[in-house]
Amino acid sequence: MQNFVFHNPTKVIFGQGSIPKIGNEIAKYGIKRVLLLAGKGSIKTNGVYEQVVESLRESHIDWVEHWGVRPNPVLSHAIEGIKIVREENLQGILAVGGGSVIDEAKSIAAGFYLDNLWDAFERKVEIEKALPVFTVLTISATCSEMDPYAVLTNEKENKKWNIGGFPLYPKVSIIDPSVQSTLPWEQTVYGAIDALSHIMEFYFQSKGEEPTTSINETLILTIFNSVDQLQTNPLDYKARSALSWSAVLALNGISGAGLYGGDWACHTIEHGISALHPEVAHGAGLAVVFPAWIKYIHTLNEMQFLRWAKVIFGKNNVDSAILALKEKYKSWGSPVSLRDLGIFKEEIPLIAENVYQAYSIRTIGVLKNLDLNDIIEILKIAY
Ligand code: NZQ
Ligand code: ZN
């Protein structure tokens, strides 16, 4: 097992009925005024907004609202948020929503202390401090609720890039899985596929390290079962909470402990796809890229891919397991090819070049350090 540091400072309050605790948690930090950041408005129709503002009122916390965070959030909207925080003398950010809202909250929190937020994404400056971020999660997927990362799209440059840093861990995250029963079915699926992909980014780097490798297998199987159950009954709280907690464990440090930092090529490739096609949900893009990447790469760590085939799907070869993975995703209604996403074959070189821009700040992939041609070949398999 590789040496590692595990230090996750986020306090998680998990379970049905926990949203009213948010005001008191924020008040413990001596905060009197926050930016309430939200998306398009689902929180107004499912009762989450009411619970949050009632709790803020009870704890005597004032708030200013900034609506309209898009799925695949954009830089310009985050910059507007920074302006509001400065003008209104706000002391922290309360993200109420999914990964997109939380990521933008973290970006605003870091950008408050920077001359130019995008410099952090370009790795020109380090994130040394950030305003405190609190979250009320409404979709389980990214683990942004308990990780130190944020992803934004610079829409002028078509770059979907990330930042990371210890100050970006949320101070407190509230996870009430029951509020996710209002999710459109495909969002539940894309969230689950994102969580599965986080686990697999680490898992395929493994050389059999325990207990992390077996924990990851359990998480994969738990997510499969939970989504199957939710497909029958979206109100199944047991399944919804199993999915929610698995999605947290997928990227809060547990699934990666000792596994060499993970590979992350599939994520970088997917971010290139959704940079050019913002209508593509992150999980949908991963459902397309991951099976293709496995096909392209598996001989480089064959033992581990064979273990995956056997333990997860009961198969004796990787090709059959790839087919089984795609069948599983298809059975949930997910796209599994670029064609399914409505992307044309002619776009492959453009997407590959977009992905390859990230090479200016870091390498792409660890099992194989991918060059432009590798990315094109993976996208061709994904077509
Ligand atoms: O806009 P609203 O009204 O909030 O609607 C959202 C949005 O349309 C809706 N939704 C959320 N909760 C709901 C709900 N609708 C009904 N009922 C509810 N309870 O779902 C849609 C998707 O929300 P979004 O926040 O975009 O989803 P997700 O959590 O999957 O976040 C995706 C973003 O996170 C990034 C992705 O690239 C993408 O930009 N990632 C962030 C990571 C991180 N911070 O660690 C890691 C990931 O790998 C990922 O890259
Ligand atoms: Zn992801």
XYZ file of C-alpha atoms and ligand atoms in Angstrom:
434
model
C 0.000 0.000 0.000
C 1.235 3.464 -0.858
C 1.802 5.851 2.061
C -1.042 8.294 2.521
C -2.475 11.048 4.700
C -6.146 10.852 5.596
C -7.449 14.137 6.960
C -11.021 15.003 6.062
C -12.271 17.903 8.223
C -15.879 18.104 6.919
C -18.594 17.455 9.491
C -21.407 15.441 7.898
C -24.908 15.383 9.356
C -26.703 12.535 7.638
C -30.323 11.448 7.607
C -33.955 12.210 7.151
C -35.034 15.421 8.883
C -31.519 16.860 9.322
C -31.854 19.994 7.142
C -33.219 22.217 9.974
C -29.850 21.821 11.740
C -28.017 23.979 9.177
C -28.664 27.384 10.781
C -27.274 26.352 14.153
C -24.193 24.807 12.510
C -23.437 28.057 10.665
C -24.038 30.112 13.811
C -21.371 28.070 15.641
C -18.809 29.759 13.353
C -19.948 33.213 14.488
C -21.356 33.879 11.028
C -24.244 36.357 10.722
C -24.570 36.829 6.938
C -24.235 34.246 4.156
C -24.639 33.931 0.421
C -27.352 31.352 -0.274
C -26.343 29.817 -3.590
C -28.757 27.684 -5.620
C -29.541 26.302 -9.059
C -32.582 26.641 -11.240
C -35.236 26.194 -8.578
C -35.832 22.518 -7.744
C -35.260 23.379 -4.069
C -38.348 25.626 -4.157
C -40.585 22.789 -5.351
C -39.383 20.039 -3.030
C -39.485 21.946 0.263
C -35.714 22.156 0.793
C -35.570 25.948 0.398
C -38.286 26.492 3.007
C -36.528 24.244 5.521
C -33.223 26.049 4.962
C -34.479 29.627 5.289
C -36.596 28.739 8.303
C -33.508 27.345 9.982
C -31.467 30.458 9.079
C -34.189 32.687 10.526
C -34.281 30.698 13.759
C -30.512 31.076 14.116
C -30.667 34.823 13.316
C -28.577 34.509 10.182
C -29.230 36.928 7.307
C -28.772 35.773 3.741
C -28.516 37.086 0.199
C -29.658 34.747 -2.586
C -27.790 34.025 -5.817
C -29.815 31.760 -8.110
C -29.135 30.240 -11.488
C -26.101 27.973 -11.030
C -26.132 25.756 -14.108
C -25.407 22.037 -14.169
C -21.772 22.188 -15.357
C -21.394 25.591 -13.664
C -19.714 28.505 -15.421
C -17.016 30.991 -14.420
C -19.048 34.132 -15.188
C -21.784 33.163 -12.699
C -19.179 32.484 -9.998
C -17.611 35.906 -10.629
C -21.051 37.503 -10.135
C -21.239 35.616 -6.828
C -17.862 36.983 -5.676
C -19.080 40.502 -6.451
C -22.225 39.996 -4.368
C -20.228 38.596 -1.432
C -17.905 41.621 -1.484
C -20.670 44.210 -1.900
C -22.885 42.674 0.771
C -20.108 41.943 3.283
C -21.040 38.255 3.503
C -19.015 35.940 5.726
C -19.644 32.516 4.220
C -21.370 30.570 1.453
C -24.307 28.199 1.907
C -24.692 25.923 -1.119
C -28.137 24.345 -1.420
C -28.144 21.874 -4.301
C -25.925 19.372 -6.054
C -22.288 19.213 -7.077
C -22.667 22.134 -9.452
C -23.937 24.475 -6.744
C -21.345 23.264 -4.222
C -18.496 23.573 -6.732
C -19.496 27.117 -7.563
C -19.772 27.897 -3.833
C -16.198 26.687 -3.324
C -15.036 28.735 -6.311
C -16.665 31.876 -4.918
C -15.192 31.120 -1.491
C -11.670 30.890 -2.936
C -12.166 33.665 -5.494
C -13.080 36.108 -2.724
C -9.374 36.183 -1.806
C -7.980 36.211 -5.364
C -7.517 38.939 -7.988
C -8.488 36.517 -10.737
C -10.328 33.296 -9.863
C -9.392 31.526 -13.100
C -5.671 31.853 -12.211
C -6.272 29.135 -9.600
C -7.686 26.807 -12.263
C -4.637 27.522 -14.449
C -2.425 26.618 -11.446
C -0.898 30.114 -11.477
C -1.831 30.659 -7.809
C -2.355 28.329 -4.857
C -5.588 28.344 -2.864
C -4.309 29.362 0.557
C -7.618 30.484 2.038
C -11.314 30.482 1.334
C -14.493 31.699 2.979
C -16.259 28.958 4.964
C -18.580 26.818 2.833
C -21.654 24.993 4.186
C -23.787 22.656 2.096
C -27.265 21.169 2.020
C -26.978 18.392 -0.545
C -29.878 17.530 -2.874
C -28.282 14.990 -5.251
C -25.697 12.333 -4.440
C -23.023 12.115 -7.094
C -19.821 14.132 -6.878
C -18.921 14.011 -3.163
C -18.281 17.730 -3.424
C -20.086 17.782 -0.075
C -17.041 16.134 1.529
C -14.094 16.776 -0.752
C -11.671 19.631 -1.456
C -12.357 19.976 -5.212
C -14.428 22.199 -7.491
C -14.972 22.096 -11.246
C -15.965 25.122 -13.339
C -16.246 25.809 -17.043
C -14.562 28.897 -18.430
C -17.153 29.362 -21.143
C -15.045 31.841 -23.153
C -12.144 29.383 -23.459
C -14.232 26.163 -23.453
C -12.138 24.799 -20.590
C -13.785 22.666 -17.918
C -11.076 22.502 -15.271
C -10.784 21.946 -11.545
C -9.249 23.383 -8.405
C -8.359 21.620 -5.190
C -7.082 22.636 -1.783
C -7.599 22.014 1.913
C -9.481 25.323 2.476
C -12.169 24.085 0.050
C -13.476 21.280 2.264
C -16.990 22.300 3.378
C -17.177 23.040 7.093
C -20.510 21.215 7.489
C -22.605 19.230 5.015
C -26.178 18.146 5.588
C -27.254 15.060 3.653
C -30.942 14.194 3.844
C -31.335 11.426 1.241
C -35.136 11.664 1.355
C -35.100 14.983 -0.546
C -33.588 13.150 -3.513
C -36.827 11.333 -4.253
C -37.848 14.338 -6.394
C -34.872 13.854 -8.721
C -35.645 13.113 -12.356
C -34.732 9.431 -12.856
C -31.826 10.181 -15.180
C -30.216 12.466 -12.582
C -30.270 9.667 -10.001
C -28.605 7.435 -12.589
C -25.958 9.982 -13.634
C -25.170 10.655 -10.004
C -24.683 6.947 -9.333
C -22.492 6.544 -12.420
C -20.348 9.474 -11.294
C -19.862 7.848 -7.881
C -19.067 4.480 -9.510
C -16.540 6.223 -11.735
C -14.796 7.854 -8.767
C -14.373 4.423 -7.211
C -13.116 2.926 -10.472
C -10.596 5.759 -11.014
C -8.884 4.491 -7.842
C -9.731 0.791 -8.059
C -8.021 0.097 -11.374
C -4.764 1.504 -10.000
C -4.824 -1.115 -7.264
C -2.325 -3.950 -7.065
C -4.542 -5.765 -4.570
C -4.066 -3.395 -1.608
C -6.436 -4.202 1.239
C -8.775 -3.217 2.723
C -9.281 -0.414 0.183
C -9.709 -2.728 -2.807
C -12.417 -4.819 -1.129
C -14.126 -1.719 0.279
C -14.334 -0.406 -3.278
C -15.884 -3.646 -4.531
C -18.509 -3.428 -1.789
C -19.243 0.174 -2.716
C -19.645 -0.706 -6.413
C -22.038 -3.560 -5.634
C -23.964 -1.431 -3.129
C -24.473 1.308 -5.718
C -25.602 -1.242 -8.339
C -28.165 -2.691 -5.898
C -29.366 0.697 -4.692
C -30.016 2.003 -8.203
C -31.785 -1.237 -9.188
C -34.034 -0.849 -6.147
C -34.687 2.847 -6.793
C -35.636 2.006 -10.372
C -38.502 -0.017 -8.921
C -39.322 2.461 -6.153
C -37.749 5.957 -6.156
C -39.141 6.485 -2.623
C -37.151 3.560 -1.152
C -35.319 5.376 1.669
C -33.036 2.450 2.496
C -31.760 2.344 -1.084
C -31.565 6.143 -1.375
C -29.504 6.419 1.806
C -27.205 3.547 0.775
C -26.553 5.318 -2.524
C -25.988 8.677 -0.805
C -23.448 7.382 1.689
C -21.671 5.267 -0.946
C -21.301 8.380 -3.119
C -19.625 10.145 -0.192
C -17.247 7.243 0.491
C -16.408 7.172 -3.213
C -14.375 10.389 -3.057
C -13.914 11.508 0.550
C -10.557 9.773 0.854
C -11.735 6.288 1.914
C -11.854 4.746 -1.564
C -8.455 6.115 -2.524
C -6.458 5.337 0.618
C -3.165 3.789 -0.469
C -4.174 3.470 -4.142
C -1.603 5.755 -5.759
C -3.866 8.792 -6.256
C -6.093 7.229 -8.878
C -5.885 7.503 -12.649
C -8.428 10.251 -13.544
C -7.983 10.019 -17.331
C -11.693 9.238 -17.782
C -12.647 12.316 -15.790
C -10.338 14.532 -17.825
C -11.767 13.137 -21.060
C -15.345 13.567 -19.837
C -14.664 17.161 -18.809
C -13.555 17.825 -22.399
C -16.843 16.405 -23.674
C -19.038 18.462 -21.332
C -16.899 21.587 -21.912
C -17.907 21.456 -25.581
C -21.356 19.980 -24.862
C -22.610 21.573 -21.619
C -25.926 19.761 -22.102
C -24.142 16.450 -21.371
C -24.391 15.543 -17.685
C -21.055 14.558 -16.139
C -22.309 11.058 -15.237
C -23.654 10.484 -18.740
C -20.282 11.377 -20.243
C -18.534 9.002 -17.842
C -20.918 6.163 -18.780
C -19.635 6.583 -22.325
C -15.920 7.107 -21.646
C -15.197 4.570 -18.887
C -16.021 1.329 -20.768
C -13.965 2.572 -23.750
C -10.998 3.447 -21.531
C -11.135 0.011 -19.845
C -11.045 -1.645 -23.266
C -8.040 0.468 -24.317
C -6.033 0.191 -21.124
C -6.794 -3.049 -19.301
C -3.731 -5.038 -20.354
C -1.561 -2.569 -18.403
C -2.915 -3.818 -15.051
C -4.584 -7.029 -16.232
C -4.718 -8.761 -12.820
C -6.813 -6.000 -11.319
C -9.163 -5.752 -14.317
C -9.656 -9.544 -14.194
C -10.423 -9.317 -10.479
C -13.033 -6.640 -11.272
C -14.578 -8.798 -14.008
C -14.842 -11.760 -11.624
C -15.933 -10.050 -8.402
C -18.369 -7.530 -9.859
C -19.807 -9.423 -12.816
C -18.806 -13.070 -12.334
C -16.958 -13.024 -15.687
C -13.655 -14.646 -16.597
C -12.510 -12.004 -19.061
C -12.478 -8.236 -19.231
C -14.337 -7.896 -22.546
C -17.384 -9.694 -21.123
C -17.279 -7.485 -18.032
C -17.156 -4.333 -20.186
C -20.278 -5.551 -21.977
C -21.931 -6.277 -18.630
C -21.079 -2.777 -17.364
C -22.622 -1.213 -20.471
C -25.703 -3.421 -20.145
C -26.093 -2.338 -16.522
C -25.892 1.351 -17.497
C -28.284 0.794 -20.418
C -30.771 -0.971 -18.143
C -30.917 2.251 -16.117
C -31.545 4.262 -19.304
C -28.070 5.802 -19.566
C -26.311 6.533 -22.848
C -23.257 4.320 -23.417
C -21.770 5.751 -26.626
C -20.867 9.146 -28.061
C -23.530 8.434 -30.646
C -26.120 8.024 -27.856
C -25.062 11.480 -26.602
C -25.796 12.945 -30.039
C -22.115 13.648 -30.740
C -20.843 13.217 -34.305
C -17.773 11.183 -35.227
C -16.281 14.260 -36.918
C -16.130 15.998 -33.521
C -13.693 13.468 -32.049
C -10.493 15.374 -32.962
C -11.953 18.613 -31.564
C -12.939 16.960 -28.303
C -9.543 15.271 -28.036
C -7.776 18.608 -28.514
C -9.963 20.193 -25.868
C -9.085 17.379 -23.448
C -5.407 17.643 -24.319
C -5.280 21.339 -23.291
C -5.204 20.052 -19.701
C -1.724 18.693 -20.489
C -0.430 22.235 -20.017
C -1.015 21.865 -16.252
C -0.750 18.099 -15.612
C -0.407 14.686 -17.219
C -3.551 12.843 -18.328
C -3.806 9.356 -16.871
C -1.424 7.297 -14.762
C -1.807 3.656 -15.870
C -0.915 5.142 -19.234
C 0.107 8.743 -19.586
C -2.204 9.538 -22.512
C -1.112 11.562 -25.513
C -3.413 13.140 -28.089
C -3.513 10.009 -30.183
C -4.462 7.807 -27.205
C -7.364 10.151 -26.423
C -8.557 9.993 -30.026
C -8.393 6.177 -29.967
C -10.411 5.998 -26.715
C -13.034 8.375 -28.132
C -13.238 6.238 -31.292
C -13.965 3.161 -29.155
C -16.539 5.253 -27.251
C -18.286 6.195 -30.497
O -30.614 23.462 -10.855
P -31.383 22.682 -9.867
O -32.761 23.174 -9.680
O -30.639 22.539 -8.569
O -31.587 21.200 -10.500
C -30.560 20.212 -10.501
C -29.859 20.043 -11.845
O -30.731 20.326 -12.910
C -31.225 18.870 -10.339
N -31.486 18.529 -8.939
C -30.596 18.457 -7.916
N -31.197 18.009 -6.807
C -32.490 17.803 -7.107
C -32.695 18.150 -8.465
N -33.891 18.054 -9.065
C -34.940 17.597 -8.312
N -34.812 17.223 -7.019
C -33.621 17.311 -6.380
N -33.493 16.903 -5.101
O -30.273 17.953 -10.853
C -29.547 18.560 -11.912
C -28.078 18.210 -11.793
O -27.495 18.855 -10.678
P -25.902 19.010 -10.585
O -25.597 19.756 -9.337
O -25.368 19.556 -11.866
O -25.428 17.492 -10.474
P -24.129 16.859 -9.888
O -24.197 16.777 -8.425
O -23.953 15.606 -10.634
O -22.919 17.869 -10.238
C -22.265 17.818 -11.481
C -21.085 18.778 -11.530
O -20.080 18.429 -10.570
C -18.807 18.244 -11.235
C -19.250 17.773 -12.609
O -18.233 17.866 -13.575
C -20.410 18.704 -12.896
O -19.954 19.977 -13.300
N -17.931 17.350 -10.455
C -17.485 17.764 -9.265
C -16.616 17.023 -8.500
C -16.125 17.461 -7.190
N -16.402 18.660 -6.754
O -15.451 16.721 -6.501
C -16.093 15.736 -8.949
C -16.869 15.153 -10.069
O -16.054 14.226 -10.737
C -17.413 16.134 -11.057
O -16.472 16.496 -12.043
Zn -16.965 12.617 -11.345
